[in-house]
Amino acid sequence: MELATKSKITWCPGCPNSAILVSYRKAVTELVTEGKLTIENLVSAAGIGCHGKITDYLNTNTFEALHGRVIPSATGIKIGNPKLNVVVFTGDGDSLSEGFSHLLHAAERNVGISVFLHNNETFALTTGQATFLSPKGFKGPSTPGGSVDEPMNPALILLSIGATFVARTYALDIEGTKKIMKAAMEHKGFAFVEIIQPCITFFDTRDHYKNIIEWLPEDFPNSDLEVAIAKVREVGEKVPIGIFYQVLKPTFEEKI
Ligand code: SF4
């Protein structure tokens, strides 16, 4: 099985998007090898942003949506054929700024798709404007004096709206990200994974994150919503990553 395409990778050299691509190819390869996925039934969809190039580099069924509209597109694909394993790649600009309501409604409905959010805390494709995930004080073309807003916490929002699988990972931990991707793709229902992905050209946060990323302990009680909510809020001196929450509920496609 060859998951690479002949397209030349045009991300900036060293961009952690490439690490996400490697993690995903590994996750898909292992799921296929383990008999849990067939390549014919896999759809990789993406929105607009630097992340969106990923569909050019994947030899799977792919779909690229309008800006902010990848989640309703993926929802339609899943309803049209519930046997498909539908994976959405999106960015903080694409789904937390442009298409925010689509993300919330899909999570609340428990649509059976996996959403991998490349969180680089900026609109990287358009040279580094602030998004709703940029930190307070962030300086870019749209906020030369520094952003005055506190960043949203996407995992906290998704837990609050009722997502049945919520995780966070770090792009440069390829093996860890692969494991989380596999768990998300095996989850029955809406799976949300925030992938912290430094943009090394417009907002290089590698030094910031390298010493503060902390995996959840193996025995973390990830079926307890209150514990999960408390944990995802602990973003500060440490940034917890791992699967915060996972429960089973009827999916949107089952309900309709
Ligand atoms: Fe990656 Fe940032 Fe370059 Fe986009 S601008 S390819 S996110 S390093």
Short mmCIF file of N, CA, C and O and ligand atoms in Angstrom, two decimals, residues 10-17 50-51 120 122 124-125 197-203, ligand 1:
data_model
loop_
_atom_site.label_atom_id
_atom_site.label_comp_id
_atom_site.label_asym_id
_atom_site.label_seq_id
_atom_site.Cartn_x
_atom_site.Cartn_y
_atom_site.Cartn_z
N THR A 10 5.12 21.25 -0.51
CA THR A 10 5.43 22.68 -0.59
C THR A 10 5.28 23.39 0.75
O THR A 10 5.31 24.62 0.80
N TRP A 11 5.09 22.63 1.83
CA TRP A 11 5.14 23.27 3.14
C TRP A 11 6.56 23.78 3.36
O TRP A 11 7.54 23.26 2.77
N CYS A 12 6.73 24.79 4.21
CA CYS A 12 8.08 25.27 4.53
C CYS A 12 8.92 24.09 5.03
O CYS A 12 8.41 23.25 5.77
N PRO A 13 10.19 24.03 4.62
CA PRO A 13 11.03 22.92 5.09
C PRO A 13 11.05 22.87 6.62
O PRO A 13 11.28 23.88 7.28
N GLY A 14 10.74 21.70 7.17
CA GLY A 14 10.72 21.54 8.62
C GLY A 14 9.38 21.83 9.26
O GLY A 14 9.23 21.70 10.47
N CYS A 15 8.39 22.21 8.45
CA CYS A 15 7.05 22.50 9.02
C CYS A 15 6.49 21.25 9.70
O CYS A 15 6.48 20.17 9.10
N PRO A 16 6.00 21.38 10.93
CA PRO A 16 5.42 20.22 11.60
C PRO A 16 4.19 19.63 10.92
O PRO A 16 3.74 18.55 11.31
N ASN A 17 3.64 20.31 9.91
CA ASN A 17 2.58 19.65 9.13
C ASN A 17 3.10 18.34 8.53
O ASN A 17 2.34 17.38 8.38
N CYS A 50 -2.75 26.16 5.53
CA CYS A 50 -1.56 25.35 5.23
C CYS A 50 -1.87 23.87 5.39
O CYS A 50 -1.42 23.05 4.60
N HIS A 51 -2.67 23.52 6.40
CA HIS A 51 -3.00 22.10 6.64
C HIS A 51 -3.62 21.46 5.41
O HIS A 51 -3.48 20.26 5.17
N ASN A 120 -1.98 25.92 14.88
CA ASN A 120 -0.72 26.67 14.87
C ASN A 120 -0.91 28.09 15.39
O ASN A 120 -0.01 28.92 15.31
N THR A 122 -2.42 30.63 14.41
CA THR A 122 -2.36 31.76 13.49
C THR A 122 -2.95 31.37 12.14
O THR A 122 -3.09 30.19 11.83
N ALA A 124 -1.74 30.90 9.10
CA ALA A 124 -0.39 30.80 8.54
C ALA A 124 -0.37 31.01 7.02
O ALA A 124 0.52 31.68 6.50
N LEU A 125 -1.38 30.47 6.32
CA LEU A 125 -1.37 30.54 4.85
C LEU A 125 -1.37 31.98 4.36
O LEU A 125 -0.80 32.29 3.32
N GLN A 197 0.57 22.49 16.62
CA GLN A 197 1.45 22.42 15.45
C GLN A 197 2.14 23.77 15.25
O GLN A 197 1.60 24.68 14.63
N PRO A 198 3.34 23.93 15.80
CA PRO A 198 4.02 25.22 15.62
C PRO A 198 4.16 25.58 14.14
O PRO A 198 4.45 24.71 13.30
N CYS A 199 3.93 26.85 13.83
CA CYS A 199 4.20 27.37 12.47
C CYS A 199 5.60 27.97 12.53
O CYS A 199 5.78 29.07 13.08
N ILE A 200 6.57 27.26 11.99
CA ILE A 200 7.96 27.69 12.22
C ILE A 200 8.32 28.95 11.45
O ILE A 200 9.37 29.54 11.69
N THR A 201 7.45 29.40 10.53
CA THR A 201 7.73 30.62 9.77
C THR A 201 7.09 31.85 10.39
O THR A 201 7.73 32.89 10.52
N PHE A 202 5.83 31.73 10.83
CA PHE A 202 5.14 32.93 11.31
C PHE A 202 4.88 32.94 12.81
O PHE A 202 4.57 33.97 13.38
N PHE A 203 4.97 31.79 13.46
CA PHE A 203 4.78 31.79 14.92
C PHE A 203 5.44 30.52 15.47
O PHE A 203 4.78 29.52 15.74
FE1 SF4 B 1 4.01 25.36 7.99
FE2 SF4 B 1 3.79 27.87 8.86
FE3 SF4 B 1 5.07 27.34 6.57
FE4 SF4 B 1 2.43 27.09 6.75
S1 SF4 B 1 3.61 28.99 6.93
S2 SF4 B 1 3.83 25.64 5.77
S3 SF4 B 1 2.17 26.31 8.86
S4 SF4 B 1 5.69 26.68 8.65
#
